[in-house]
Amino acid sequence: MILVTGATGQLGSAIVNNLLLQVSPSEIAVLVRDEEKTKELKSKGVQIRIGDYKNPNSLVNAFKDVEKLILISSNDFNDRIGQHKNAIDAAKKAGVKHIIYTSMSMNDIETSPLKPFLADHYETEDYIKNNGFTYTMMQHSLYLDVLPMFIGEQVLETGVFFPAGEGRVAYASRTDLAEAIAKVALSDAFDNQSLPMTNVENYSYADVAKTLTELSGKEVAYVSPTPEVFEQTLKGFNLPEPIIQMSLGFAAGIKNNDFDKTFLNLQTILGRKPQSLKEYLKVTYFN
Ligand SMILES: NC(=O)c1ccc[n+]([C@@H]2O[C@H](COP(=O)([O-])OP(=O)(O)OC[C@H]3O[C@@H](n4cnc5c(N)ncnc54)[C@H](OP(=O)(O)O)[C@@H]3O)[C@@H](O)[C@H]2O)c1
């Protein structure tokens, strides 16, 4: 039995849909914390397990009879490492053999401006390894799907305004990453491996603006303001402070080239080229 956590989320639901194309629903379970959100999954015949990363007992019950756990990192940054440790401890108690964890592919977390936000991924990796599980670390690049959050829905009118300098990112789409995780989960070939999962090319924000210009036929400019000007601009939109700090952190990390390395793992596992920046922008802004 394979259990997918975060199955009501965007990555988790796409993983479940990919697994359903290849194995019987009776071999798939999902961890959800809100039964109301399970109608579609239930109708597909997937086993529903109710649990919360913050409630250790709920997790031990939820992970019964599970051999492989696809542990999706929490989206709640309030003691995320504590939540992950709860899940890993519960997996051990329940007799889970193999954990596939959605980590990050970064050059050096120690020198990254994103250390306060993302160091917990590497702590989680260590905790899984130190607890004796078979593991596969799916070290994701930034999702292509985060671009609209950074450049805005109205980017064709506003231009790209983001303090990332000339930093490059090997963005990969959530859809491609989900397909790859399902393939990895159904194979033994990736046991005890850490796999950086990135696109095969990397892109700067100047490339984003250039591609939008090509696709729209109208000039889309790129301005990389100072972090101070960017912060004041976001404050002017009355965005919540944690969102502002997170945006500044990611811009600084990108400028620092934390995510610029490309690897072939994603392309090899998919057996095709991953979705490119241009393909992603086309379906997102021109449909
Ligand atoms: N690499 C990147 O660029 C990037 C970008 C965004 C996110 N991420 C990471 O990747 C993960 C998956 O991405 P996504 O886009 O699928 O995120 P998402 O759509 O926000 O889904 C997050 C999932 O985690 C579940 N969850 C949150 N807190 C939980 C808890 N205490 N106990 C059990 N489940 C909990 C949510 O359940 P509910 O439906 O009950 O809320 C949801 O199913 C994120 O959680 C985040 O850590 C990476």
mmCIF file of C-alpha atoms and ligand atoms in Angstrom:
data_model
loop_
_atom_site.group_PDB
_atom_site.id
_atom_site.type_symbol
_atom_site.label_atom_id
_atom_site.label_comp_id
_atom_site.label_asym_id
_atom_site.label_seq_id
_atom_site.Cartn_x
_atom_site.Cartn_y
_atom_site.Cartn_z
ATOM 1 C CA MET A 1 0.000 0.000 0.000
ATOM 2 C CA ILE A 2 1.243 3.494 -0.953
ATOM 3 C CA LEU A 3 -0.033 6.446 1.108
ATOM 4 C CA VAL A 4 0.120 10.019 -0.214
ATOM 5 C CA THR A 5 -0.052 12.882 2.300
ATOM 6 C CA GLY A 6 -1.171 16.371 1.262
ATOM 7 C CA ALA A 7 -3.581 14.635 -1.121
ATOM 8 C CA THR A 8 -6.079 17.514 -1.027
ATOM 9 C CA GLY A 9 -3.316 19.824 -2.265
ATOM 10 C CA GLN A 10 -2.149 20.533 -5.784
ATOM 11 C CA LEU A 11 0.925 18.276 -5.887
ATOM 12 C CA GLY A 12 -0.607 15.455 -3.810
ATOM 13 C CA SER A 13 -3.806 15.233 -5.863
ATOM 14 C CA ALA A 14 -1.774 15.140 -9.095
ATOM 15 C CA ILE A 15 0.376 12.310 -7.667
ATOM 16 C CA VAL A 16 -2.749 10.311 -6.752
ATOM 17 C CA ASN A 17 -4.186 10.816 -10.252
ATOM 18 C CA ASN A 18 -0.928 9.564 -11.781
ATOM 19 C CA LEU A 19 -0.840 6.528 -9.479
ATOM 20 C CA LEU A 20 -4.448 5.719 -10.398
ATOM 21 C CA LEU A 21 -3.407 5.424 -14.047
ATOM 22 C CA GLN A 22 -1.031 2.611 -13.108
ATOM 23 C CA VAL A 23 -2.308 0.698 -10.050
ATOM 24 C CA SER A 24 -5.640 -0.334 -8.553
ATOM 25 C CA PRO A 25 -7.230 2.256 -6.210
ATOM 26 C CA SER A 26 -7.231 -0.414 -3.487
ATOM 27 C CA GLU A 27 -3.418 -0.064 -3.371
ATOM 28 C CA ILE A 28 -3.574 3.698 -2.749
ATOM 29 C CA ALA A 29 -4.372 5.507 0.493
ATOM 30 C CA VAL A 30 -4.368 9.226 1.219
ATOM 31 C CA LEU A 31 -3.900 11.256 4.387
ATOM 32 C CA VAL A 32 -6.353 14.138 4.655
ATOM 33 C CA ARG A 33 -7.325 16.260 7.617
ATOM 34 C CA ASP A 34 -10.765 17.312 6.377
ATOM 35 C CA GLU A 35 -13.160 14.533 5.371
ATOM 36 C CA GLU A 36 -15.308 17.102 3.529
ATOM 37 C CA LYS A 37 -12.560 17.370 0.896
ATOM 38 C CA THR A 38 -12.474 13.627 0.156
ATOM 39 C CA LYS A 39 -15.599 13.134 -2.012
ATOM 40 C CA GLU A 40 -13.732 12.935 -5.318
ATOM 41 C CA LEU A 41 -10.973 10.699 -3.926
ATOM 42 C CA LYS A 42 -13.566 8.412 -2.286
ATOM 43 C CA SER A 43 -15.506 8.111 -5.533
ATOM 44 C CA LYS A 44 -12.308 6.899 -7.218
ATOM 45 C CA GLY A 45 -12.021 4.078 -4.666
ATOM 46 C CA VAL A 46 -8.955 5.432 -2.875
ATOM 47 C CA GLN A 47 -8.667 4.621 0.863
ATOM 48 C CA ILE A 48 -9.197 7.690 3.011
ATOM 49 C CA ARG A 49 -7.173 8.046 6.217
ATOM 50 C CA ILE A 50 -7.862 11.024 8.444
ATOM 51 C CA GLY A 51 -4.896 12.630 10.193
ATOM 52 C CA ASP A 52 -3.013 15.830 10.908
ATOM 53 C CA TYR A 53 0.768 16.372 11.042
ATOM 54 C CA LYS A 54 0.118 18.157 14.351
ATOM 55 C CA ASN A 55 -1.629 15.135 15.900
ATOM 56 C CA PRO A 56 0.830 12.209 16.274
ATOM 57 C CA ASN A 57 -1.808 9.624 17.317
ATOM 58 C CA SER A 58 -3.947 10.315 14.276
ATOM 59 C CA LEU A 59 -0.887 9.631 12.089
ATOM 60 C CA VAL A 60 0.002 6.255 13.614
ATOM 61 C CA ASN A 61 -3.539 5.015 12.859
ATOM 62 C CA ALA A 62 -3.503 6.564 9.411
ATOM 63 C CA PHE A 63 -0.229 4.864 8.418
ATOM 64 C CA LYS A 64 -1.354 1.287 9.313
ATOM 65 C CA ASP A 65 -0.562 -1.271 6.564
ATOM 66 C CA VAL A 66 1.351 1.350 4.571
ATOM 67 C CA GLU A 67 4.620 0.180 3.028
ATOM 68 C CA LYS A 68 5.589 3.351 1.103
ATOM 69 C CA LEU A 69 4.803 6.822 2.385
ATOM 70 C CA ILE A 70 4.901 9.783 0.003
ATOM 71 C CA LEU A 71 5.443 12.558 2.537
ATOM 72 C CA ILE A 72 4.574 15.944 1.052
ATOM 73 C CA SER A 73 6.220 18.778 2.946
ATOM 74 C CA SER A 74 3.765 20.849 4.957
ATOM 75 C CA ASN A 75 2.712 24.266 3.675
ATOM 76 C CA ASP A 76 2.399 25.532 7.260
ATOM 77 C CA PHE A 77 5.747 27.133 8.174
ATOM 78 C CA ASN A 78 4.845 27.292 11.860
ATOM 79 C CA ASP A 79 7.096 24.514 13.276
ATOM 80 C CA ARG A 80 7.175 22.636 9.973
ATOM 81 C CA ILE A 81 10.069 20.454 11.187
ATOM 82 C CA GLY A 82 7.972 19.421 14.207
ATOM 83 C CA GLN A 83 5.124 18.410 11.901
ATOM 84 C CA HIS A 84 7.454 16.397 9.677
ATOM 85 C CA LYS A 85 9.060 14.676 12.674
ATOM 86 C CA ASN A 86 5.585 13.701 13.909
ATOM 87 C CA ALA A 87 4.882 12.084 10.536
ATOM 88 C CA ILE A 88 8.236 10.261 10.456
ATOM 89 C CA ASP A 89 7.905 9.021 14.061
ATOM 90 C CA ALA A 90 4.393 7.782 13.304
ATOM 91 C CA ALA A 91 5.619 6.043 10.150
ATOM 92 C CA LYS A 92 8.213 4.205 12.224
ATOM 93 C CA LYS A 93 5.621 3.127 14.803
ATOM 94 C CA ALA A 94 3.247 1.969 12.077
ATOM 95 C CA GLY A 95 5.958 -0.098 10.323
ATOM 96 C CA VAL A 96 6.329 1.966 7.126
ATOM 97 C CA LYS A 97 9.411 0.776 5.208
ATOM 98 C CA HIS A 98 10.098 3.500 2.631
ATOM 99 C CA ILE A 99 9.607 7.283 2.739
ATOM 100 C CA ILE A 100 9.598 9.390 -0.418
ATOM 101 C CA TYR A 101 9.971 13.019 0.680
ATOM 102 C CA THR A 102 9.430 16.222 -1.323
ATOM 103 C CA SER A 103 12.549 18.233 -0.498
ATOM 104 C CA MET A 104 14.308 21.087 -2.354
ATOM 105 C CA SER A 105 17.188 21.222 -4.812
ATOM 106 C CA MET A 106 19.448 24.089 -3.700
ATOM 107 C CA ASN A 107 23.147 24.785 -4.155
ATOM 108 C CA ASP A 108 24.060 25.485 -0.537
ATOM 109 C CA ILE A 109 21.422 26.010 2.130
ATOM 110 C CA GLU A 110 24.074 27.264 4.580
ATOM 111 C CA THR A 111 24.865 30.393 2.536
ATOM 112 C CA SER A 112 21.323 30.905 1.222
ATOM 113 C CA PRO A 113 19.171 33.885 2.249
ATOM 114 C CA LEU A 114 16.371 31.277 2.317
ATOM 115 C CA LYS A 115 17.962 29.298 5.142
ATOM 116 C CA PRO A 116 15.342 30.483 7.694
ATOM 117 C CA PHE A 117 12.514 29.228 5.434
ATOM 118 C CA LEU A 118 13.969 26.098 3.840
ATOM 119 C CA ALA A 119 16.636 24.565 6.127
ATOM 120 C CA ASP A 120 13.903 22.354 7.602
ATOM 121 C CA HIS A 121 13.832 20.311 4.359
ATOM 122 C CA TYR A 122 17.401 19.121 4.982
ATOM 123 C CA GLU A 123 16.673 18.491 8.685
ATOM 124 C CA THR A 124 13.731 16.359 7.557
ATOM 125 C CA GLU A 125 15.963 14.443 5.122
ATOM 126 C CA ASP A 126 18.449 13.725 7.948
ATOM 127 C CA TYR A 127 15.672 12.635 10.296
ATOM 128 C CA ILE A 128 14.323 10.158 7.737
ATOM 129 C CA LYS A 129 17.797 8.725 7.072
ATOM 130 C CA ASN A 130 18.714 8.559 10.772
ATOM 131 C CA ASN A 131 15.553 6.593 11.505
ATOM 132 C CA GLY A 132 16.580 3.765 9.224
ATOM 133 C CA PHE A 133 13.966 4.059 6.483
ATOM 134 C CA THR A 134 14.579 3.236 2.865
ATOM 135 C CA TYR A 135 14.347 6.730 1.398
ATOM 136 C CA THR A 136 14.012 8.645 -1.826
ATOM 137 C CA MET A 137 14.542 12.404 -1.578
ATOM 138 C CA MET A 138 12.733 14.170 -4.406
ATOM 139 C CA GLN A 139 14.685 17.444 -4.316
ATOM 140 C CA HIS A 140 12.393 19.791 -6.215
ATOM 141 C CA SER A 141 13.388 22.959 -7.941
ATOM 142 C CA LEU A 142 11.044 25.910 -7.595
ATOM 143 C CA TYR A 143 7.744 25.170 -9.304
ATOM 144 C CA LEU A 144 7.063 26.995 -12.579
ATOM 145 C CA ASP A 145 3.651 27.410 -10.965
ATOM 146 C CA VAL A 146 5.021 29.919 -8.420
ATOM 147 C CA LEU A 147 5.862 32.415 -11.195
ATOM 148 C CA PRO A 148 2.424 34.112 -11.235
ATOM 149 C CA MET A 149 2.796 34.665 -7.480
ATOM 150 C CA PHE A 150 6.070 36.545 -8.087
ATOM 151 C CA ILE A 151 5.253 38.405 -11.319
ATOM 152 C CA GLY A 152 1.496 38.899 -10.882
ATOM 153 C CA GLU A 153 -1.619 38.060 -12.873
ATOM 154 C CA GLN A 154 -1.419 41.420 -14.723
ATOM 155 C CA VAL A 155 2.228 41.050 -15.775
ATOM 156 C CA LEU A 156 1.430 41.780 -19.437
ATOM 157 C CA GLU A 157 0.329 45.268 -18.368
ATOM 158 C CA THR A 158 2.700 45.884 -15.445
ATOM 159 C CA GLY A 159 5.888 44.256 -16.740
ATOM 160 C CA VAL A 160 8.043 42.006 -14.556
ATOM 161 C CA PHE A 161 8.940 43.804 -11.307
ATOM 162 C CA PHE A 162 10.924 41.477 -9.033
ATOM 163 C CA PRO A 163 14.292 41.974 -7.246
ATOM 164 C CA ALA A 164 15.939 38.806 -8.577
ATOM 165 C CA GLY A 165 18.706 40.487 -10.620
ATOM 166 C CA GLU A 166 20.183 38.116 -13.187
ATOM 167 C CA GLY A 167 19.607 35.033 -10.997
ATOM 168 C CA ARG A 168 18.528 31.900 -12.848
ATOM 169 C CA VAL A 169 16.176 29.082 -11.795
ATOM 170 C CA ALA A 170 15.713 25.594 -13.283
ATOM 171 C CA TYR A 171 11.931 25.788 -12.679
ATOM 172 C CA ALA A 172 9.938 22.567 -13.145
ATOM 173 C CA SER A 173 6.166 22.280 -13.363
ATOM 174 C CA ARG A 174 4.181 20.735 -10.550
ATOM 175 C CA THR A 175 2.479 18.494 -13.118
ATOM 176 C CA ASP A 176 5.811 17.034 -14.283
ATOM 177 C CA LEU A 177 7.089 16.618 -10.713
ATOM 178 C CA ALA A 178 3.905 14.771 -9.701
ATOM 179 C CA GLU A 179 4.168 12.394 -12.662
ATOM 180 C CA ALA A 180 7.794 11.673 -11.763
ATOM 181 C CA ILE A 181 6.992 10.989 -8.086
ATOM 182 C CA ALA A 182 4.334 8.441 -9.094
ATOM 183 C CA LYS A 183 6.855 6.685 -11.355
ATOM 184 C CA VAL A 184 9.476 6.646 -8.601
ATOM 185 C CA ALA A 185 6.947 5.284 -6.079
ATOM 186 C CA LEU A 186 6.148 2.335 -8.354
ATOM 187 C CA SER A 187 9.788 1.350 -8.861
ATOM 188 C CA ASP A 188 12.598 0.033 -6.664
ATOM 189 C CA ALA A 189 15.254 1.674 -8.820
ATOM 190 C CA PHE A 190 15.418 4.840 -6.731
ATOM 191 C CA ASP A 191 15.801 3.329 -3.252
ATOM 192 C CA ASN A 192 18.164 5.290 -0.992
ATOM 193 C CA GLN A 193 18.745 8.017 -3.563
ATOM 194 C CA SER A 194 18.552 11.810 -3.412
ATOM 195 C CA LEU A 195 17.313 13.060 -6.759
ATOM 196 C CA PRO A 196 17.532 16.748 -7.701
ATOM 197 C CA MET A 197 14.386 17.228 -9.822
ATOM 198 C CA THR A 198 14.859 20.275 -12.010
ATOM 199 C CA ASN A 199 14.241 21.409 -15.530
ATOM 200 C CA VAL A 200 16.998 20.759 -18.098
ATOM 201 C CA GLU A 201 17.483 24.498 -18.696
ATOM 202 C CA ASN A 202 17.378 27.476 -16.372
ATOM 203 C CA TYR A 203 15.755 30.874 -16.780
ATOM 204 C CA SER A 204 16.315 34.435 -15.534
ATOM 205 C CA TYR A 205 13.546 36.976 -15.011
ATOM 206 C CA ALA A 206 14.860 38.761 -18.104
ATOM 207 C CA ASP A 207 14.046 35.478 -19.928
ATOM 208 C CA VAL A 208 10.550 35.520 -18.393
ATOM 209 C CA ALA A 209 9.971 39.065 -19.704
ATOM 210 C CA LYS A 210 11.474 38.213 -23.112
ATOM 211 C CA THR A 211 9.273 35.117 -23.446
ATOM 212 C CA LEU A 212 6.148 37.089 -22.483
ATOM 213 C CA THR A 213 7.141 39.711 -25.074
ATOM 214 C CA GLU A 214 7.461 37.000 -27.743
ATOM 215 C CA LEU A 215 4.148 35.392 -26.824
ATOM 216 C CA SER A 216 2.150 38.636 -26.551
ATOM 217 C CA GLY A 217 3.779 40.564 -29.398
ATOM 218 C CA LYS A 218 4.057 43.542 -27.058
ATOM 219 C CA GLU A 219 7.052 44.731 -25.016
ATOM 220 C CA VAL A 220 7.067 43.327 -21.468
ATOM 221 C CA ALA A 221 9.896 44.954 -19.515
ATOM 222 C CA TYR A 222 11.896 43.526 -16.623
ATOM 223 C CA VAL A 223 12.811 45.791 -13.721
ATOM 224 C CA SER A 224 14.778 44.418 -10.769
ATOM 225 C CA PRO A 225 14.227 47.014 -8.026
ATOM 226 C CA THR A 226 16.212 47.174 -4.798
ATOM 227 C CA PRO A 227 14.752 44.965 -2.040
ATOM 228 C CA GLU A 228 13.835 48.172 -0.141
ATOM 229 C CA VAL A 229 11.791 49.577 -3.038
ATOM 230 C CA PHE A 230 10.161 46.166 -3.590
ATOM 231 C CA GLU A 231 9.245 45.903 0.098
ATOM 232 C CA GLN A 232 7.682 49.388 0.086
ATOM 233 C CA THR A 233 5.743 48.522 -3.083
ATOM 234 C CA LEU A 234 4.326 45.340 -1.530
ATOM 235 C CA LYS A 235 3.466 47.228 1.671
ATOM 236 C CA GLY A 236 1.559 49.685 -0.525
ATOM 237 C CA PHE A 237 -0.622 46.765 -1.672
ATOM 238 C CA ASN A 238 -1.354 45.958 2.006
ATOM 239 C CA LEU A 239 0.007 42.429 1.664
ATOM 240 C CA PRO A 240 0.449 40.503 4.950
ATOM 241 C CA GLU A 241 3.974 40.878 6.415
ATOM 242 C CA PRO A 242 4.842 37.113 6.235
ATOM 243 C CA ILE A 243 4.003 37.118 2.509
ATOM 244 C CA ILE A 244 6.204 40.204 1.985
ATOM 245 C CA GLN A 245 9.119 38.607 3.864
ATOM 246 C CA MET A 246 8.696 35.318 1.973
ATOM 247 C CA SER A 247 8.689 37.141 -1.403
ATOM 248 C CA LEU A 248 11.821 39.105 -0.429
ATOM 249 C CA GLY A 249 13.484 35.876 0.744
ATOM 250 C CA PHE A 250 12.760 34.032 -2.509
ATOM 251 C CA ALA A 251 13.897 36.988 -4.626
ATOM 252 C CA ALA A 252 17.172 37.144 -2.665
ATOM 253 C CA GLY A 253 17.641 33.364 -2.996
ATOM 254 C CA ILE A 254 17.030 33.490 -6.740
ATOM 255 C CA LYS A 255 19.412 36.462 -7.126
ATOM 256 C CA ASN A 256 21.979 34.397 -5.196
ATOM 257 C CA ASN A 257 21.531 31.608 -7.823
ATOM 258 C CA ASP A 258 20.354 29.130 -5.169
ATOM 259 C CA PHE A 259 18.263 27.235 -7.749
ATOM 260 C CA ASP A 260 20.232 27.604 -10.992
ATOM 261 C CA LYS A 261 21.685 24.074 -11.339
ATOM 262 C CA THR A 262 20.112 21.777 -13.931
ATOM 263 C CA PHE A 263 19.967 17.978 -13.695
ATOM 264 C CA LEU A 264 18.683 15.283 -16.063
ATOM 265 C CA ASN A 265 16.765 13.206 -13.471
ATOM 266 C CA LEU A 266 13.340 14.689 -14.218
ATOM 267 C CA GLN A 267 13.726 14.301 -17.989
ATOM 268 C CA THR A 268 15.051 10.738 -17.615
ATOM 269 C CA ILE A 269 12.263 9.622 -15.272
ATOM 270 C CA LEU A 270 9.532 11.231 -17.414
ATOM 271 C CA GLY A 271 11.077 9.868 -20.626
ATOM 272 C CA ARG A 272 10.478 13.251 -22.309
ATOM 273 C CA LYS A 273 11.496 16.898 -21.987
ATOM 274 C CA PRO A 274 9.956 18.631 -18.960
ATOM 275 C CA GLN A 275 7.529 21.509 -19.593
ATOM 276 C CA SER A 276 9.543 24.607 -20.595
ATOM 277 C CA LEU A 277 9.135 28.186 -19.386
ATOM 278 C CA LYS A 278 7.573 29.147 -22.724
ATOM 279 C CA GLU A 279 5.056 26.257 -22.660
ATOM 280 C CA TYR A 280 4.098 27.107 -19.089
ATOM 281 C CA LEU A 281 3.647 30.853 -19.727
ATOM 282 C CA LYS A 282 1.622 30.111 -22.868
ATOM 283 C CA VAL A 283 -0.969 27.933 -21.095
ATOM 284 C CA THR A 284 -1.060 30.184 -18.042
ATOM 285 C CA TYR A 285 -1.328 33.664 -19.596
ATOM 286 C CA PHE A 286 -2.665 33.064 -23.111
ATOM 287 C CA ASN A 287 -5.546 30.572 -22.766
HETATM 288 N N1 LIG B 1 9.157 23.861 -4.812
HETATM 289 C C1 LIG B 1 8.286 24.859 -4.802
HETATM 290 O O1 LIG B 1 8.362 25.837 -5.586
HETATM 291 C C2 LIG B 1 7.128 24.830 -3.865
HETATM 292 C C3 LIG B 1 6.102 25.774 -4.003
HETATM 293 C C4 LIG B 1 5.023 25.718 -3.151
HETATM 294 C C5 LIG B 1 4.984 24.737 -2.163
HETATM 295 N N2 LIG B 1 5.997 23.842 -2.044
HETATM 296 C C6 LIG B 1 5.979 22.761 -1.016
HETATM 297 O O2 LIG B 1 5.412 21.615 -1.642
HETATM 298 C C7 LIG B 1 4.261 21.176 -0.913
HETATM 299 C C8 LIG B 1 3.197 20.718 -1.883
HETATM 300 O O3 LIG B 1 2.851 21.789 -2.728
HETATM 301 P P1 LIG B 1 1.348 22.070 -3.134
HETATM 302 O O4 LIG B 1 1.402 23.099 -4.173
HETATM 303 O O5 LIG B 1 0.621 20.786 -3.389
HETATM 304 O O6 LIG B 1 0.759 22.708 -1.773
HETATM 305 P P2 LIG B 1 -0.769 22.859 -1.364
HETATM 306 O O7 LIG B 1 -1.653 22.813 -2.555
HETATM 307 O O8 LIG B 1 -0.827 24.051 -0.479
HETATM 308 O O9 LIG B 1 -1.051 21.528 -0.500
HETATM 309 C C9 LIG B 1 -0.535 21.335 0.789
HETATM 310 C C10 LIG B 1 -1.162 20.079 1.365
HETATM 311 O O10 LIG B 1 -0.624 19.857 2.676
HETATM 312 C C11 LIG B 1 -1.704 19.544 3.554
HETATM 313 N N3 LIG B 1 -1.398 19.921 4.929
HETATM 314 C C12 LIG B 1 -1.070 21.154 5.381
HETATM 315 N N4 LIG B 1 -0.932 21.125 6.720
HETATM 316 C C13 LIG B 1 -1.182 19.846 7.108
HETATM 317 C C14 LIG B 1 -1.226 19.196 8.369
HETATM 318 N N5 LIG B 1 -0.995 19.859 9.513
HETATM 319 N N6 LIG B 1 -1.525 17.883 8.405
HETATM 320 C C15 LIG B 1 -1.780 17.185 7.263
HETATM 321 N N7 LIG B 1 -1.769 17.754 6.031
HETATM 322 C C16 LIG B 1 -1.475 19.073 5.968
HETATM 323 C C17 LIG B 1 -2.867 20.363 3.012
HETATM 324 O O11 LIG B 1 -4.090 19.846 3.521
HETATM 325 P P3 LIG B 1 -5.451 20.737 3.598
HETATM 326 O O12 LIG B 1 -6.136 20.575 2.270
HETATM 327 O O13 LIG B 1 -6.209 20.119 4.711
HETATM 328 O O14 LIG B 1 -5.043 22.158 3.865
HETATM 329 C C18 LIG B 1 -2.692 20.147 1.505
HETATM 330 O O15 LIG B 1 -3.243 18.908 1.130
HETATM 331 C C19 LIG B 1 3.837 22.389 -0.076
HETATM 332 O O16 LIG B 1 3.162 21.960 1.085
HETATM 333 C C20 LIG B 1 5.154 23.081 0.203
HETATM 334 O O17 LIG B 1 5.823 22.520 1.327
HETATM 335 C C21 LIG B 1 7.059 23.853 -2.882
#
